[in-house]
mmCIF file of C-alpha atoms and ligand atoms in Angstrom:
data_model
loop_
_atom_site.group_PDB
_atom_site.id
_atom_site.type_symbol
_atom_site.label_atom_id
_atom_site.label_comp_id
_atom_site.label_asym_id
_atom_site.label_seq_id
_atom_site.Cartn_x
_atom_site.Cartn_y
_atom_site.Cartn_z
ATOM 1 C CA UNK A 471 3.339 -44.073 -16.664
ATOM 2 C CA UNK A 472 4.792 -41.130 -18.583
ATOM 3 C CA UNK A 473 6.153 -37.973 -16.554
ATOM 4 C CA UNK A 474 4.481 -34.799 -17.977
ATOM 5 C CA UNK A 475 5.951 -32.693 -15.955
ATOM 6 C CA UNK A 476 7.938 -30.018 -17.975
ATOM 7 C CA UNK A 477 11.533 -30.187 -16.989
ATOM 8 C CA UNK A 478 12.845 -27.516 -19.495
ATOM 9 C CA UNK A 479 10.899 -24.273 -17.489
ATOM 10 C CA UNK A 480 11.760 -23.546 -13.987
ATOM 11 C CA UNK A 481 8.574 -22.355 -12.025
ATOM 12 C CA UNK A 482 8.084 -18.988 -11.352
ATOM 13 C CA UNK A 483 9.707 -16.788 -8.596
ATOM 14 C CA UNK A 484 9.113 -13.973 -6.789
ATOM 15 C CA UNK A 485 9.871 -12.663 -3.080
ATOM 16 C CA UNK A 486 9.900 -9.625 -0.882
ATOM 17 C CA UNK A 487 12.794 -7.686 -0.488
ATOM 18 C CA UNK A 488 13.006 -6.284 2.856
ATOM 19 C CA UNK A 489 15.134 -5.328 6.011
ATOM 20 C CA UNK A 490 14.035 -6.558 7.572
ATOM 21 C CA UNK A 491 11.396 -8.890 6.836
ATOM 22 C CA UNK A 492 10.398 -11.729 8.804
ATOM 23 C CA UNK A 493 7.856 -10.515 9.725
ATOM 24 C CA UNK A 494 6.281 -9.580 5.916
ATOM 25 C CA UNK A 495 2.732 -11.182 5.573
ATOM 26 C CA UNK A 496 3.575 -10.985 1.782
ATOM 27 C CA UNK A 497 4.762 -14.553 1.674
ATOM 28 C CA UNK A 498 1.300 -15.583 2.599
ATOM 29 C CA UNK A 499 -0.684 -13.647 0.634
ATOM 30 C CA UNK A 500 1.373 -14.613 -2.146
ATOM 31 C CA UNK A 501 1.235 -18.301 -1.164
ATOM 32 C CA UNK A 502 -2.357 -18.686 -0.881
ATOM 33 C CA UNK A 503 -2.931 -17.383 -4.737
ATOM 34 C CA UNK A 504 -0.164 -19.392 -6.099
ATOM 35 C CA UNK A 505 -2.049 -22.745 -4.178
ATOM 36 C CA UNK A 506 -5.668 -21.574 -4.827
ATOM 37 C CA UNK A 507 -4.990 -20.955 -8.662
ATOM 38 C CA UNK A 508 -2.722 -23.989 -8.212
ATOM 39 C CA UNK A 509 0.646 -21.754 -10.322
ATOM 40 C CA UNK A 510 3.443 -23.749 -10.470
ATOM 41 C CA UNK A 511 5.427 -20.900 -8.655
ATOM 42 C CA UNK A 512 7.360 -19.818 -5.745
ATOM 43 C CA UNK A 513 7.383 -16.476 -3.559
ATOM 44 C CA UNK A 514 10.090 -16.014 -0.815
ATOM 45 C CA UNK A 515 11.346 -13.770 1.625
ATOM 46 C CA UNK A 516 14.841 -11.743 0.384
ATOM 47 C CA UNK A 517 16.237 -10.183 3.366
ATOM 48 C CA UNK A 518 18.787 -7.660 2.467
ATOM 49 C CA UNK A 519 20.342 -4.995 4.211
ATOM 50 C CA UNK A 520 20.270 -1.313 2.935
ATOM 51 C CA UNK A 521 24.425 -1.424 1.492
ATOM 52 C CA UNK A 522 23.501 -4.528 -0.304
ATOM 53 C CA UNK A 523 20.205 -3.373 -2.047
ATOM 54 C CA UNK A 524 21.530 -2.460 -5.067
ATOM 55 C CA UNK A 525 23.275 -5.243 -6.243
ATOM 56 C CA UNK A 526 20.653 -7.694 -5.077
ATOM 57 C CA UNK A 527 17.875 -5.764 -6.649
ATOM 58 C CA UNK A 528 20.047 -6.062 -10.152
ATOM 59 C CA UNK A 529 21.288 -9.623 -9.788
ATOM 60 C CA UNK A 530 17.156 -10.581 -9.951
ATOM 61 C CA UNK A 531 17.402 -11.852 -13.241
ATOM 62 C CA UNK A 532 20.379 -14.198 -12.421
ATOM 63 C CA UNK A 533 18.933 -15.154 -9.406
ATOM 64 C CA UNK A 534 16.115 -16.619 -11.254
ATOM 65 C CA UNK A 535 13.278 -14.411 -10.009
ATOM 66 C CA UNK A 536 10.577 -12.737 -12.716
ATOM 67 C CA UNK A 537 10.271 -10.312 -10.130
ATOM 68 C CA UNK A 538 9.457 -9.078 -6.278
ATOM 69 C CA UNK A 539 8.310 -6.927 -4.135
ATOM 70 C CA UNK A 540 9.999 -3.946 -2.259
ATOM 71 C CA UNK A 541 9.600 -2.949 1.413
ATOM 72 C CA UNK A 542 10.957 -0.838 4.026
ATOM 73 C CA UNK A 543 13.361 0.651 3.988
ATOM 74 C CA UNK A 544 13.896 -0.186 0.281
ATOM 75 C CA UNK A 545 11.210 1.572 -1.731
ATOM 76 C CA UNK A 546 13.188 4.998 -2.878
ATOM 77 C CA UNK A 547 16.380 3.125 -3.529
ATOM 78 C CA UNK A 548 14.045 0.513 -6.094
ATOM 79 C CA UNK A 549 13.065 3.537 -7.910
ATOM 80 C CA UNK A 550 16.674 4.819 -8.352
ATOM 81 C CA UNK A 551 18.319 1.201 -9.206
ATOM 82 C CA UNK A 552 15.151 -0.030 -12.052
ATOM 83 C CA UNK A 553 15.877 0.822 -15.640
ATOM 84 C CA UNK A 554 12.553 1.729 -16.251
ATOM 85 C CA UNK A 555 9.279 3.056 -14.041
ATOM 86 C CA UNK A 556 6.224 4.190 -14.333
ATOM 87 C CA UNK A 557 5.274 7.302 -14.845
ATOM 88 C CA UNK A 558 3.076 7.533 -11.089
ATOM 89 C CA UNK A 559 6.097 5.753 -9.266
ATOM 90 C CA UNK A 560 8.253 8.441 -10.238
ATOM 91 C CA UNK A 561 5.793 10.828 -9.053
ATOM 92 C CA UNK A 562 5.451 8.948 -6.082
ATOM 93 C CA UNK A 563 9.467 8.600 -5.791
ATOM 94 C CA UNK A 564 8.876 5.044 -4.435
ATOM 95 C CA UNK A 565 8.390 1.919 -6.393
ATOM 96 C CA UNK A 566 6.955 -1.380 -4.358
ATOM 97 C CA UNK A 567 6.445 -3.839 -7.196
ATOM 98 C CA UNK A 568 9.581 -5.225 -9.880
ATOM 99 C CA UNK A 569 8.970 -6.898 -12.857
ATOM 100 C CA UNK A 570 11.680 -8.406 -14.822
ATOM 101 C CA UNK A 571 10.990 -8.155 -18.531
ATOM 102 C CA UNK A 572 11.697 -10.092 -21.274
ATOM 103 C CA UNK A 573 14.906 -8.893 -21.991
ATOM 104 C CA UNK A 574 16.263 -9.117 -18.391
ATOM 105 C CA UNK A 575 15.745 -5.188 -17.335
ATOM 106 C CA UNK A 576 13.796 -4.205 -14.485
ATOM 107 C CA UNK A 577 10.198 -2.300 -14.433
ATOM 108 C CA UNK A 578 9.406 -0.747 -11.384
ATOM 109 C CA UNK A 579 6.060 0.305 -10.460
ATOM 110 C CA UNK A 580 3.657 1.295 -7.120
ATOM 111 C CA UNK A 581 0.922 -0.500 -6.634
ATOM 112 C CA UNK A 582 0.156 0.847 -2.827
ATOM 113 C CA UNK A 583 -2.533 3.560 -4.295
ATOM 114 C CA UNK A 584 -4.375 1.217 -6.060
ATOM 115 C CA UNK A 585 -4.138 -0.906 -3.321
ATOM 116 C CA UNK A 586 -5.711 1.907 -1.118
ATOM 117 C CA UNK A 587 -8.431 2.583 -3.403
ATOM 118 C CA UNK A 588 -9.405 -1.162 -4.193
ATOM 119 C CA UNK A 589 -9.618 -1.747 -0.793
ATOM 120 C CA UNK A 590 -11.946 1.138 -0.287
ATOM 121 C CA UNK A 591 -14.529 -0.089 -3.079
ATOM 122 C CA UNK A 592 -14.185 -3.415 -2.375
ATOM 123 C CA UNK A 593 -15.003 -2.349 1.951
ATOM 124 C CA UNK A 594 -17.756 -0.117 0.796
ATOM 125 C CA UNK A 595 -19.642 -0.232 -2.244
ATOM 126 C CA UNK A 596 -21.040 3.507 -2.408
ATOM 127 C CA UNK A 597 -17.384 4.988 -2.509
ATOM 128 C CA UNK A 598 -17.026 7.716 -5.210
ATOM 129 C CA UNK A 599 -13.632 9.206 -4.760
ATOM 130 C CA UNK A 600 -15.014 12.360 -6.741
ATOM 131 C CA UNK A 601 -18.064 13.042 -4.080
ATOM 132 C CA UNK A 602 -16.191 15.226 -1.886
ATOM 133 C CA UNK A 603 -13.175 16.384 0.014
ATOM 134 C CA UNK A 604 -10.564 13.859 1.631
ATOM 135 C CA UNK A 605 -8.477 14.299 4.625
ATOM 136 C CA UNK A 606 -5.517 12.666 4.868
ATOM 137 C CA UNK A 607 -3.553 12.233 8.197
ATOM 138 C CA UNK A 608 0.370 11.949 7.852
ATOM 139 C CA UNK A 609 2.910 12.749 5.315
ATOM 140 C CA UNK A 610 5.118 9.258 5.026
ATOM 141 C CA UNK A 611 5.339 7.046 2.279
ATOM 142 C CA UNK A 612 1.797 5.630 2.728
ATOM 143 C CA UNK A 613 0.597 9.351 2.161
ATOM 144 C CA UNK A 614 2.442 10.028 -0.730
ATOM 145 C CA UNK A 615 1.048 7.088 -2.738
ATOM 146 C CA UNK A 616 -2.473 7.750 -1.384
ATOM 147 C CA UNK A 617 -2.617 11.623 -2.326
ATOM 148 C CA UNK A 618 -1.128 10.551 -5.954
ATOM 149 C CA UNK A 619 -3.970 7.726 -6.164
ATOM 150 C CA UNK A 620 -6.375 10.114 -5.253
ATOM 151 C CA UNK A 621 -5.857 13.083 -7.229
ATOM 152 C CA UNK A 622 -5.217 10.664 -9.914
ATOM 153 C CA UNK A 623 -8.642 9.351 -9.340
ATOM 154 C CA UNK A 624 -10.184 12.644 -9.658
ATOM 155 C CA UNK A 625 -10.519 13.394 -6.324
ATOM 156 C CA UNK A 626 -11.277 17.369 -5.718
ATOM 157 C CA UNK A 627 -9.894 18.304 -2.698
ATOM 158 C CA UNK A 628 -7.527 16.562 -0.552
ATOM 159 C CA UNK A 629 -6.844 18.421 3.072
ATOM 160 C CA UNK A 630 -3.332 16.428 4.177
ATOM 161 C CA UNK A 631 -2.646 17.476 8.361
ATOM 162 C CA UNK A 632 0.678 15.999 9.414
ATOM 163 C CA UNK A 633 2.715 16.494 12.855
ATOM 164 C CA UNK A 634 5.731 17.680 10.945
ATOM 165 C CA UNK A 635 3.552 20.501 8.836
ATOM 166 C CA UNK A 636 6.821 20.782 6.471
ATOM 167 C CA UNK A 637 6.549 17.045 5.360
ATOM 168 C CA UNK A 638 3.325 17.822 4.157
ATOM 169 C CA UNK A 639 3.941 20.744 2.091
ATOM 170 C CA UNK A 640 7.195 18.545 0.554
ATOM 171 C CA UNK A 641 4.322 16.145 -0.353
ATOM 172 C CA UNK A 642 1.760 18.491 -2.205
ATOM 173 C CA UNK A 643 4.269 20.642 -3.910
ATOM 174 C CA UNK A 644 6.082 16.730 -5.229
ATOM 175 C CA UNK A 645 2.340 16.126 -6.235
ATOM 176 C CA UNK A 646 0.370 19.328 -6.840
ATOM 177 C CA UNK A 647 -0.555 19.257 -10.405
ATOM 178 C CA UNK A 648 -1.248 15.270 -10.740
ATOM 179 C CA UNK A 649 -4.703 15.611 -10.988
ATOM 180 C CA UNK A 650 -7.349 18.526 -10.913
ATOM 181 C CA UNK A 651 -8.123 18.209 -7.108
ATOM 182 C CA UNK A 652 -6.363 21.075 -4.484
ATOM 183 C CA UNK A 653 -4.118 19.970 -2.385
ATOM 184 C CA UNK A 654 -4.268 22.162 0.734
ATOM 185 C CA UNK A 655 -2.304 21.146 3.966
ATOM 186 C CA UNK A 656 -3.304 21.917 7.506
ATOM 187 C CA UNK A 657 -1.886 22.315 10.799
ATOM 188 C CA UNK A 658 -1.522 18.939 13.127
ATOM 189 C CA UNK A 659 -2.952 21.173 16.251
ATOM 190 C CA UNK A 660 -6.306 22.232 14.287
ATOM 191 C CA UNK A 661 -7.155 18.843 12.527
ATOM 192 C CA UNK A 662 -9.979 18.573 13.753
ATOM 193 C CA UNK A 663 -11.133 22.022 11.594
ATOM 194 C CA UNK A 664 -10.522 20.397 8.938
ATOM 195 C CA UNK A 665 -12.973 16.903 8.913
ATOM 196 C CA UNK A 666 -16.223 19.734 8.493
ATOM 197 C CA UNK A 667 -17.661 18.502 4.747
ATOM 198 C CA UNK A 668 -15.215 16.059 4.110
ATOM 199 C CA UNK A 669 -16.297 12.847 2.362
ATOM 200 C CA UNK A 670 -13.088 10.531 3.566
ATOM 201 C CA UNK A 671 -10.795 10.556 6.315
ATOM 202 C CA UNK A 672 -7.671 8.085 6.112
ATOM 203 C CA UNK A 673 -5.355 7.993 8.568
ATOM 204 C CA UNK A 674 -1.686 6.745 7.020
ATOM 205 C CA UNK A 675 0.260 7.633 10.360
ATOM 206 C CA UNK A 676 1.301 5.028 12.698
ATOM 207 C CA UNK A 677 -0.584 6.121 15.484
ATOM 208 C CA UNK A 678 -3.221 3.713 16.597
ATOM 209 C CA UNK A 679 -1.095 0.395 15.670
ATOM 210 C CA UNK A 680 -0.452 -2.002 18.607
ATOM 211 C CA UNK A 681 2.493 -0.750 20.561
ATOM 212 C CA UNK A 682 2.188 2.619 19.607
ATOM 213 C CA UNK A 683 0.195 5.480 20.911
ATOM 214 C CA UNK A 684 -3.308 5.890 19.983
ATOM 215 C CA UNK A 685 -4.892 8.951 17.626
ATOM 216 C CA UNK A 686 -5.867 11.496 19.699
ATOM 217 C CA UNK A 687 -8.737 13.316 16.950
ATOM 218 C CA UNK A 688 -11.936 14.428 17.685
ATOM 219 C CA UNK A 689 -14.264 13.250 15.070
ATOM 220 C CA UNK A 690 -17.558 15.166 16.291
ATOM 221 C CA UNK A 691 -17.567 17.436 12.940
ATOM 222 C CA UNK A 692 -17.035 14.908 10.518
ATOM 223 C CA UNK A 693 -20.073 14.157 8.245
ATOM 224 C CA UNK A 694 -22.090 10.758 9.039
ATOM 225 C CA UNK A 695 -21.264 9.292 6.210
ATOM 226 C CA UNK A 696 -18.103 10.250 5.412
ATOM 227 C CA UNK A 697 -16.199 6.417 5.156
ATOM 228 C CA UNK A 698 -13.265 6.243 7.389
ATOM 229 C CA UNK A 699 -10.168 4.080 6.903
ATOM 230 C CA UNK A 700 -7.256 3.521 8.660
ATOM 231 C CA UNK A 701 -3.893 2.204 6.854
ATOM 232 C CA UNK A 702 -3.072 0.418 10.661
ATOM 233 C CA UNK A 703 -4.054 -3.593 10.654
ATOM 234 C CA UNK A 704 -2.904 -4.268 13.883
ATOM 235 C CA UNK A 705 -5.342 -4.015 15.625
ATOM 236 C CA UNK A 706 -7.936 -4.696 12.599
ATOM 237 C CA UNK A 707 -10.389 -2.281 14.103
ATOM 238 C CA UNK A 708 -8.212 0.678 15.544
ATOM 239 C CA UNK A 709 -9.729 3.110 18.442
ATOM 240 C CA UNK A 710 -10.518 5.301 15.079
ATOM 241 C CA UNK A 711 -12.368 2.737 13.350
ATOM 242 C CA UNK A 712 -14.532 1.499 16.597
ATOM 243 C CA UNK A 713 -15.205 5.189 17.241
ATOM 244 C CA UNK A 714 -16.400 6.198 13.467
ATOM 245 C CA UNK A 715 -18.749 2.979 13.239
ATOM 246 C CA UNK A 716 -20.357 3.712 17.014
ATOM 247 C CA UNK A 717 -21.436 6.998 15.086
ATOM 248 C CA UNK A 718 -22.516 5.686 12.070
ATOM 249 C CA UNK A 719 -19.895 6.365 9.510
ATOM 250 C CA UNK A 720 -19.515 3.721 7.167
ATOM 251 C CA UNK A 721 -15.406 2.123 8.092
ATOM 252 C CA UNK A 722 -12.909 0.400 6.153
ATOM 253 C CA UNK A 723 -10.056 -1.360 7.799
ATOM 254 C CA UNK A 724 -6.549 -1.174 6.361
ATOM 255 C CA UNK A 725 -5.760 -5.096 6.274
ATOM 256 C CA UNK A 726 -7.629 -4.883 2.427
ATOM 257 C CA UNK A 727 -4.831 -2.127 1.474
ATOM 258 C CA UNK A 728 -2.178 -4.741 1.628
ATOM 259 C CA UNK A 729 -4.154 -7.651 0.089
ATOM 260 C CA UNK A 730 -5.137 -5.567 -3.085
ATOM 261 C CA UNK A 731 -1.970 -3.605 -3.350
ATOM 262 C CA UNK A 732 -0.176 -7.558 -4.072
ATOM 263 C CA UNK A 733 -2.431 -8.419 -6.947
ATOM 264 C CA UNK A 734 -0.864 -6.625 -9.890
ATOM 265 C CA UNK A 735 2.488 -8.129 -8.902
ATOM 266 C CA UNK A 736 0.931 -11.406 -8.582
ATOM 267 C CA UNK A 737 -0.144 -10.545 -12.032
ATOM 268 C CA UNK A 738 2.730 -9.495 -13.512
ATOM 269 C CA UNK A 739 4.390 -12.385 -12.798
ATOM 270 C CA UNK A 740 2.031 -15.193 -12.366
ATOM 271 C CA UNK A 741 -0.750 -13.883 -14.872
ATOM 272 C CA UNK A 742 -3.384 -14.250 -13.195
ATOM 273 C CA UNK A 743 -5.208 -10.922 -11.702
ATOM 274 C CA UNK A 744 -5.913 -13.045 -8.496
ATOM 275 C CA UNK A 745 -9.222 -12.078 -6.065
ATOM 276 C CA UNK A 746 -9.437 -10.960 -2.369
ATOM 277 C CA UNK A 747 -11.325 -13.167 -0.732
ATOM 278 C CA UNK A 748 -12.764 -13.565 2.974
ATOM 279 C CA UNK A 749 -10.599 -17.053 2.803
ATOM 280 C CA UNK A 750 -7.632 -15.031 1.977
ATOM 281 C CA UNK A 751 -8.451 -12.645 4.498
ATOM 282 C CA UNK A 752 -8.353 -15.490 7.183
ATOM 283 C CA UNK A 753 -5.576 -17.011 6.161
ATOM 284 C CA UNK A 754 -3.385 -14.027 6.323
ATOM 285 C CA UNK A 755 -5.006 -12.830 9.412
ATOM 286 C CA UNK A 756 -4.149 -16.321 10.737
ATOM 287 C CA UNK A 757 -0.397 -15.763 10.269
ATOM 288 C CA UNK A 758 -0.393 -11.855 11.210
HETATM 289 P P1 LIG B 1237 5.122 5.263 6.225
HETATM 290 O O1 LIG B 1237 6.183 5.244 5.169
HETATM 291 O O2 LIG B 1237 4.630 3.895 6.617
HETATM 292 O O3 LIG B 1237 4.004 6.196 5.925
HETATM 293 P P2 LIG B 1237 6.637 7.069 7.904
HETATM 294 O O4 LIG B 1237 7.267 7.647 6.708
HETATM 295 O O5 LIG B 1237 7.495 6.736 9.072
HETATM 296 O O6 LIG B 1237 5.870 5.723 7.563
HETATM 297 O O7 LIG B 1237 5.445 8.012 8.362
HETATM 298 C C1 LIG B 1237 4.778 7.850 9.545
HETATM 299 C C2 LIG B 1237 3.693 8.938 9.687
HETATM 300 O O8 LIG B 1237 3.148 8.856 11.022
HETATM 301 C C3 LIG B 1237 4.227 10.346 9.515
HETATM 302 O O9 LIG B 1237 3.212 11.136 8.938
HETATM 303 C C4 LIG B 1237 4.486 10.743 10.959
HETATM 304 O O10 LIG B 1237 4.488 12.129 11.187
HETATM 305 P P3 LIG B 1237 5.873 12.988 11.029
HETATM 306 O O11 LIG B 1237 6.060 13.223 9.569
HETATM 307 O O12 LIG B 1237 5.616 14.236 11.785
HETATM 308 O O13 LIG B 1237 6.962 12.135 11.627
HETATM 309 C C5 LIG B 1237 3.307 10.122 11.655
HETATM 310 N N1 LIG B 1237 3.526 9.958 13.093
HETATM 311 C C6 LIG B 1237 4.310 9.029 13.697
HETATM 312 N N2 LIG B 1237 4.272 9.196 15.040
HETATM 313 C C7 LIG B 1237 3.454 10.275 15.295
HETATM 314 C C8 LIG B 1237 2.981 10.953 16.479
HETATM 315 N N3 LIG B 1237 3.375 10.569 17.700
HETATM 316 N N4 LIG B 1237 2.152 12.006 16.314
HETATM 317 C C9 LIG B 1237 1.754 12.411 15.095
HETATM 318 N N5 LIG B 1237 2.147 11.806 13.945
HETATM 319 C C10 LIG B 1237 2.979 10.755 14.038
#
């Protein structure tokens, strides 16, 4: 019997880089592809602490990974430390995804926008990001890289209504100009106002996520069939989300946001452009 296997090219490696990040379901989206596609390849959890980033995030290459994945609190400090980014990560000011090239320098890029978007055609197959105004809820790093995916996408108005009001102007004067959409932001206390003709509402704040307190919003004036999402996965269906379907708006939960934002990585460095699957979707929901 004759060994084929190929001792001359390490498998692939990639992890999540994290503080901290036990509790990262990245691992097991990750996992699943690299076993369903059956990729010789390896993706790992890399806790390090904020004073460390730096040097961890540039000793990749030696370390033998073609790459990872950047979490909280890490994302801004990726963007500084890469030697190259793309042009939308910049914008953003937060990269989520590395990719070690060929010649050993790092390529940072943010893949959470796409993530949001994919998720939202994939959950409901009449989305046009163009049809109408969006309303955004919250002003944290989720926002920012939802507001630059959607003006990107040509959306042509986005209404963003966050608790601290200046956060959100920060945000669309970082981002005004992306695309041809208006970015106009709105007052926390009058947010209901601002769902009248709007054709999405996505809430990116924290409220609504098990442990926290719940979104207190009035939904009576939003359009029928505007589609609501929420960025919060835990609970799947959030008080938001049970209350928009009861009415009849079409709802996308945010667990889809974090399975599609992985797949360029998984790309990048596996080379596959791997699916989202209801298997997948059990799997990680298994572990979460
Ligand atoms: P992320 O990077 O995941 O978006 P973040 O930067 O901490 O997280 O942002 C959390 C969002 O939830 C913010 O928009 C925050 O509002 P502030 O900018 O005013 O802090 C919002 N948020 C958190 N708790 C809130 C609460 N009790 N009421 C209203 N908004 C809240």
């Amino acid at each position: 019997m004759t060994d084929s296997t190929d001792h001359t090219t390490p498998i692939k490696r990639a992890g999540v880089m994290g503080w901290p990040v036990d509790h990262s379901l990245s691992p097991r989206v990750h996992g699943f592809w690299l076993q369903h596609y059956a990729i010789p390849g390896e993706y790992v959890r890399i806790p390090v602490a904020p004073e460390h980033f730096a040097a961890k995030l540039r000793a990749l290459p030696q370390d033998g990974f073609t790459g990872a994945n950047v979490t909280v609190p890490h994302k801004e400090a990726a963007l500084k430390n890469v030697d190259d980014a793309h042009p939308l990560a910049r914008r953003i000011g937060a990269v989520n995804t590395i990719k070690v090239q060929d010649d050993g320098s790092l390529y940072g890029f943010n893949t959470d926008g796409f993530g949001f978007l994919e998720n939202l055609k994939a959950g409901y197959a009449g989305f046009d990001v163009t049809r109408g105004p969006a309303v955004l809820l919250g002003a944290g790093g989720a926002a920012r890289a939802i507001l630059a995916a959607l003006l990107d996408a040509g959306a042509p108005e986005i209404r963003v209504l966050n608790r601290t009001r200046e956060r959100a102007e920060q945000l669309a004067a970082d981002l005004t100009g992306l695309g041809q959409g208006d970015i106009i932001v709105g007052t926390w206390e009058q947010r209901m106002d601002h769902l009248e003709g709007a054709a999405l509402l996505a809430n990116t704040t924290t409220l609504g996520m098990k442990g926290q307190r719940s979104l207190d919003l009035d939904i009576s004036s939003l359009p029928t069939d505007a589609v609501v999402n929420d960025i919060v996965y835990t609970p799947l269906e959030t008080d938001l989300l049970a209350r928009a379907r009861a009415r009849g708006n079409p709802v996308v939960d945010g667990l889809g946001m974090l399975l599609h934002q992985a797949r360029p990585g998984f790309e990048a460095w596996f080379g596959h452009m791997p699916d989202v699957t209801e298997n997948l979707r059990a799997h990680v929901l298994s572990g979460a």
